[in-house]
Short mmCIF file of C-alpha atoms in Angstrom, two decimals:
data_model
loop_
_atom_site.label_atom_id
_atom_site.label_comp_id
_atom_site.label_asym_id
_atom_site.label_seq_id
_atom_site.Cartn_x
_atom_site.Cartn_y
_atom_site.Cartn_z
CA MET U 71 -118.11 34.87 -27.13
CA GLY U 72 -121.63 35.52 -26.34
CA LEU U 73 -123.89 36.51 -23.53
CA LEU U 74 -122.25 35.69 -19.97
CA GLU U 75 -124.30 35.45 -16.23
CA THR U 76 -122.83 38.03 -14.43
CA THR U 77 -125.61 38.52 -11.38
CA CYS U 78 -128.53 37.70 -9.78
CA VAL U 79 -130.71 40.11 -8.02
CA GLU U 80 -133.84 39.57 -6.03
CA VAL U 81 -136.28 42.64 -6.14
CA THR U 82 -136.79 44.11 -3.05
CA ALA U 83 -139.55 46.78 -1.55
CA ALA U 84 -136.95 49.14 -1.81
CA ASP U 85 -136.80 48.96 -5.86
CA VAL U 86 -140.28 49.52 -6.07
CA GLU U 87 -142.51 52.40 -6.59
CA LYS U 88 -146.19 52.78 -5.27
CA SER U 89 -147.58 50.70 -7.92
CA GLY U 90 -145.68 47.81 -6.96
CA THR U 91 -143.32 47.85 -9.93
CA MET U 92 -139.38 48.39 -10.16
CA SER U 93 -138.42 52.04 -10.94
CA SER U 94 -137.00 52.89 -14.23
CA ARG U 95 -134.23 54.55 -12.74
CA ARG U 96 -133.49 51.14 -10.39
CA LEU U 97 -133.86 49.00 -13.55
CA MET U 98 -131.35 51.03 -15.47
CA GLN U 99 -128.88 50.94 -12.76
CA LEU U 100 -128.99 47.21 -12.17
CA LEU U 101 -128.53 46.74 -15.83
CA ILE U 102 -125.47 49.40 -15.86
CA LEU U 103 -124.08 47.15 -13.11
CA ALA U 104 -124.79 43.82 -14.64
CA ALA U 105 -122.88 45.23 -17.95
CA MET U 106 -120.49 46.76 -15.91
CA ASP U 107 -119.37 43.66 -14.07
CA ARG U 108 -118.26 41.51 -16.83
CA ASN U 109 -115.97 44.86 -18.26
CA ARG U 110 -114.55 44.55 -14.79
CA VAL U 111 -113.98 40.42 -14.58
CA GLU U 112 -111.96 40.80 -18.08
CA GLY U 113 -110.02 43.71 -16.90
CA GLY U 114 -111.68 47.02 -17.43
CA SER U 115 -112.50 48.04 -13.92
CA LYS U 116 -112.84 51.19 -12.81
CA ILE U 117 -110.06 50.29 -9.94
CA ARG U 118 -107.39 49.50 -13.13
CA LEU U 119 -108.58 52.29 -15.12
CA ARG U 120 -107.71 54.56 -12.64
CA GLU U 121 -104.41 52.93 -11.18
CA GLN U 122 -103.11 52.75 -15.04
CA PHE U 123 -104.17 55.94 -16.63
CA GLY U 124 -105.59 57.98 -13.85
CA ALA U 125 -108.88 58.13 -15.43
CA VAL U 126 -112.42 57.14 -14.97
CA TRP U 127 -115.59 55.40 -16.92
CA MET U 128 -117.89 57.95 -18.00
CA VAL U 129 -121.39 57.22 -19.90
CA ARG U 130 -122.22 58.37 -23.44
CA ARG U 131 -125.06 56.85 -23.90
CA VAL U 132 -127.65 54.57 -22.67
CA ARG U 133 -130.40 52.71 -24.70
CA MET U 134 -132.92 50.75 -22.39
CA GLU U 135 -135.85 48.60 -23.62
CA GLN U 136 -138.03 47.25 -20.91
CA TYR U 137 -140.72 44.20 -22.14
CA ALA U 138 -142.57 43.53 -18.77
CA PRO U 139 -143.13 44.70 -15.55
CA ILE U 140 -140.76 43.81 -12.64
CA TYR U 141 -142.14 43.14 -9.37
CA GLU U 142 -141.01 42.78 -5.69
CA GLY U 143 -139.75 39.29 -5.15
CA ASP U 144 -139.13 38.67 -8.80
CA VAL U 145 -135.75 37.04 -9.32
CA LEU U 146 -133.29 38.43 -12.19
CA ASN U 147 -130.14 36.79 -13.84
CA GLY U 148 -128.50 39.29 -15.14
CA PHE U 149 -126.24 38.55 -18.42
CA ALA U 150 -123.68 40.75 -20.15
CA THR U 151 -122.28 40.82 -23.99
CA GLY U 152 -118.62 41.48 -24.61
CA ARG U 153 -117.33 44.46 -25.46
CA THR U 154 -117.53 46.40 -28.99
CA MET U 155 -114.51 48.69 -29.92
CA LEU U 156 -115.30 52.04 -31.28
CA THR U 157 -112.87 54.75 -32.08
CA GLN U 158 -112.59 56.24 -28.53
CA GLU U 159 -115.29 54.64 -26.62
CA ILE U 160 -116.59 50.86 -26.04
CA ALA U 161 -119.93 49.62 -25.99
CA LEU U 162 -121.40 47.02 -23.84
CA GLY U 163 -124.43 45.33 -23.48
CA GLY U 164 -126.70 43.54 -20.88
CA GLU U 165 -129.78 42.23 -20.10
CA PHE U 166 -132.34 40.98 -17.30
CA ARG U 167 -134.13 37.42 -17.47
CA ARG U 168 -137.06 36.32 -15.50
CA ASN U 169 -137.72 32.45 -15.61
CA GLY U 170 -135.62 32.32 -18.90
CA GLU U 171 -137.80 35.22 -20.37
CA THR U 172 -135.79 38.56 -21.13
CA VAL U 173 -137.96 41.31 -19.55
CA ALA U 174 -135.23 44.14 -19.71
CA ARG U 175 -132.04 44.73 -22.13
CA ILE U 176 -129.24 47.67 -22.19
CA GLU U 177 -126.82 48.99 -24.67
CA LEU U 178 -124.21 50.99 -23.10
CA VAL U 179 -121.19 53.50 -24.51
CA MET U 180 -118.67 54.35 -22.30
CA ILE U 181 -115.70 56.35 -22.66
CA ALA U 182 -112.36 57.11 -20.31
CA VAL U 183 -111.53 60.32 -19.14
CA ASN U 184 -108.26 61.62 -17.34
CA LEU U 185 -109.94 64.20 -15.19
CA LYS U 186 -106.95 65.66 -13.89
CA GLU U 187 -105.38 66.50 -17.50
CA ARG U 188 -108.88 66.73 -19.12
CA PHE U 189 -108.36 64.20 -22.06
CA LYS U 190 -110.17 61.15 -23.33
CA LEU U 191 -108.56 58.18 -23.93
CA LYS U 192 -108.74 56.11 -27.14
CA ALA U 193 -110.45 52.94 -26.99
CA ALA U 194 -106.73 51.08 -28.37
CA ASP U 195 -105.18 52.52 -25.35
CA VAL U 196 -108.04 51.38 -22.96
CA ASN U 197 -107.92 47.60 -24.46
CA THR U 198 -104.43 47.21 -22.75
CA LEU U 199 -106.21 46.74 -19.76
CA TYR U 200 -107.99 43.54 -20.91
CA GLN U 201 -107.09 39.65 -20.53
CA THR U 202 -109.88 39.05 -23.61
CA GLU U 203 -110.46 40.13 -27.03
CA PRO U 204 -113.29 42.47 -27.92
CA THR U 205 -116.13 40.72 -29.38
CA ASN U 206 -116.96 43.36 -32.33
CA GLU U 207 -115.59 46.73 -33.63
CA ALA U 208 -117.32 49.62 -34.98
CA GLU U 209 -116.82 53.08 -36.20
CA ALA U 210 -119.23 55.00 -33.81
CA PHE U 211 -122.76 55.05 -32.37
CA PRO U 212 -125.51 56.94 -33.88
CA ARG U 213 -126.37 59.97 -31.62
CA LEU U 214 -129.88 61.51 -31.34
CA ALA U 215 -130.00 64.97 -32.93
CA MET U 216 -130.41 68.23 -30.80
CA ASP U 217 -133.38 70.40 -31.93
CA SER U 218 -131.87 74.12 -31.61
CA GLU U 219 -135.80 75.06 -31.27
CA PHE U 220 -136.68 73.25 -28.38
CA PRO U 221 -138.97 74.46 -25.83
CA TYR U 222 -137.15 74.42 -21.93
CA VAL U 223 -140.01 75.14 -19.27
CA HIS U 224 -138.37 73.67 -16.35
CA GLU U 225 -135.46 73.74 -13.97
CA ARG U 226 -133.31 71.08 -11.72
CA THR U 227 -130.78 72.22 -9.74
CA ILE U 228 -128.11 69.41 -8.91
CA THR U 229 -127.36 68.51 -5.25
CA GLU U 230 -124.53 66.48 -3.88
CA ALA U 231 -126.46 63.67 -3.41
CA ASP U 232 -127.66 63.48 -6.99
CA CYS U 233 -124.00 62.64 -7.81
CA ASP U 234 -122.22 59.17 -7.95
CA GLU U 235 -119.07 58.39 -6.43
CA ASN U 236 -116.86 57.98 -9.56
CA ALA U 237 -116.29 61.47 -10.81
CA ASN U 238 -118.75 63.57 -8.23
CA HIS U 239 -121.22 63.81 -11.30
CA PHE U 240 -124.94 63.84 -11.75
CA ALA U 241 -125.27 59.76 -11.91
CA SER U 242 -126.18 58.67 -14.98
CA HIS U 243 -129.03 56.76 -13.93
CA CYS U 244 -130.87 59.68 -12.32
CA TYR U 245 -131.33 61.32 -15.99
CA VAL U 246 -134.48 58.49 -16.15
CA ASP U 247 -136.11 60.71 -13.10
CA LEU U 248 -135.73 64.11 -14.92
CA VAL U 249 -136.86 62.32 -18.64
CA ALA U 250 -140.06 60.55 -16.48
CA GLN U 251 -141.19 63.81 -14.91
CA GLU U 252 -140.94 65.67 -18.34
CA VAL U 253 -143.12 63.64 -20.32
CA ASN U 254 -145.04 62.81 -17.35
CA VAL U 255 -145.03 59.26 -17.13
CA PRO U 256 -148.02 57.75 -14.78
CA ALA U 257 -147.41 56.25 -11.55
CA ASP U 258 -148.69 53.15 -12.91
CA GLY U 259 -146.74 53.48 -16.39
CA MET U 260 -143.78 51.82 -17.49
CA ILE U 261 -141.08 53.22 -19.98
CA ARG U 262 -140.64 50.67 -22.84
CA LEU U 263 -137.78 52.33 -24.59
CA LEU U 264 -135.52 55.15 -23.58
CA GLN U 265 -132.23 56.46 -24.95
CA ILE U 266 -130.12 58.93 -23.45
CA ASP U 267 -127.49 60.61 -24.95
CA TYR U 268 -125.04 62.79 -22.43
CA VAL U 269 -123.13 65.65 -23.70
CA LYS U 270 -121.68 67.61 -20.69
CA GLU U 271 -122.04 66.05 -17.03
CA CYS U 272 -123.58 67.70 -14.63
CA VAL U 273 -121.96 68.46 -10.97
CA ALA U 274 -123.48 69.96 -7.68
CA GLY U 275 -124.68 73.38 -8.44
CA ASP U 276 -125.45 73.03 -11.83
CA THR U 277 -128.81 74.25 -13.01
CA VAL U 278 -130.21 72.05 -15.68
CA ARG U 279 -133.35 73.75 -17.73
CA LEU U 280 -135.30 70.87 -19.37
CA GLY U 281 -138.01 70.38 -21.98
CA ALA U 282 -140.23 67.81 -24.00
CA LYS U 283 -142.54 67.63 -26.72
CA ALA U 284 -143.83 64.65 -28.72
CA VAL U 285 -142.37 63.14 -31.83
CA GLU U 286 -143.15 60.56 -33.80
CA GLY U 287 -143.47 57.71 -31.82
CA GLY U 288 -142.78 58.92 -28.23
CA TYR U 289 -141.28 61.96 -26.75
CA ALA U 290 -137.47 63.87 -27.03
CA VAL U 291 -136.73 65.61 -24.09
CA GLN U 292 -133.50 67.83 -23.83
CA GLY U 293 -131.55 69.38 -21.12
CA ILE U 294 -129.32 72.41 -21.57
CA HIS U 295 -126.90 73.96 -19.03
CA ALA U 296 -127.57 77.71 -17.79
CA ASN U 297 -124.86 78.76 -20.37
CA GLY U 298 -127.39 77.65 -23.26
CA LYS U 299 -124.85 74.41 -23.99
CA PRO U 300 -126.28 70.84 -24.27
CA CYS U 301 -126.21 68.75 -21.24
CA PHE U 302 -128.18 65.83 -22.41
CA ASN U 303 -130.60 64.53 -25.36
CA ALA U 304 -133.51 61.57 -24.73
CA TYR U 305 -136.18 59.84 -26.51
CA CYS U 306 -138.74 58.24 -24.53
CA VAL U 307 -141.36 55.73 -25.48
CA TYR U 308 -143.66 54.55 -22.41
CA ALA U 309 -147.24 52.58 -21.93
#
């Protein structure tokens, strides 16, 4: 089964920046919701996951591409793919179309985690939630390589207002702002490609050290916890 339409969004004033275009953070949030909506309908809702396994979905990676600016008043039709089964994770895809043309796309990798017992469920276990068969299977997803000699020059302390309601972690779409600030995306700029690998989640009170450096074709951005352990790794291209 291919793409299915899951949502329709009209862009409001609250969705756009001073430049008049939708923020990358808001775009990622809406794309994740569009992809997750099909996952919910097919049986993998966060409610069913919590009831059956005492677990929550945690994002391991996002890869977002934007092909054109999005403005207030635009009507976006959201579409989602079926799930791909990995060894432990599942992968989803989604996109927004404006007047039939694709303006943004996302690939999303998630894992089910029982927070009380602190263990990760395998994809085969979680698959029992669904009423549909997966559309694909794969071994694993490719991660960005962490650079051990990275320059960390800024810090950010996470607040309760930054965290989501799912597991009280720093919301996955909020990392977009960390990346944009580190690479100095201009107010009227547009992030064309952004991949974020989430390594170790942040909670309120955590302080993350941040840095960026130019690499071929774009920028690498890394964040580490105060104890030096990796938090996230990202690659960004903007125009």
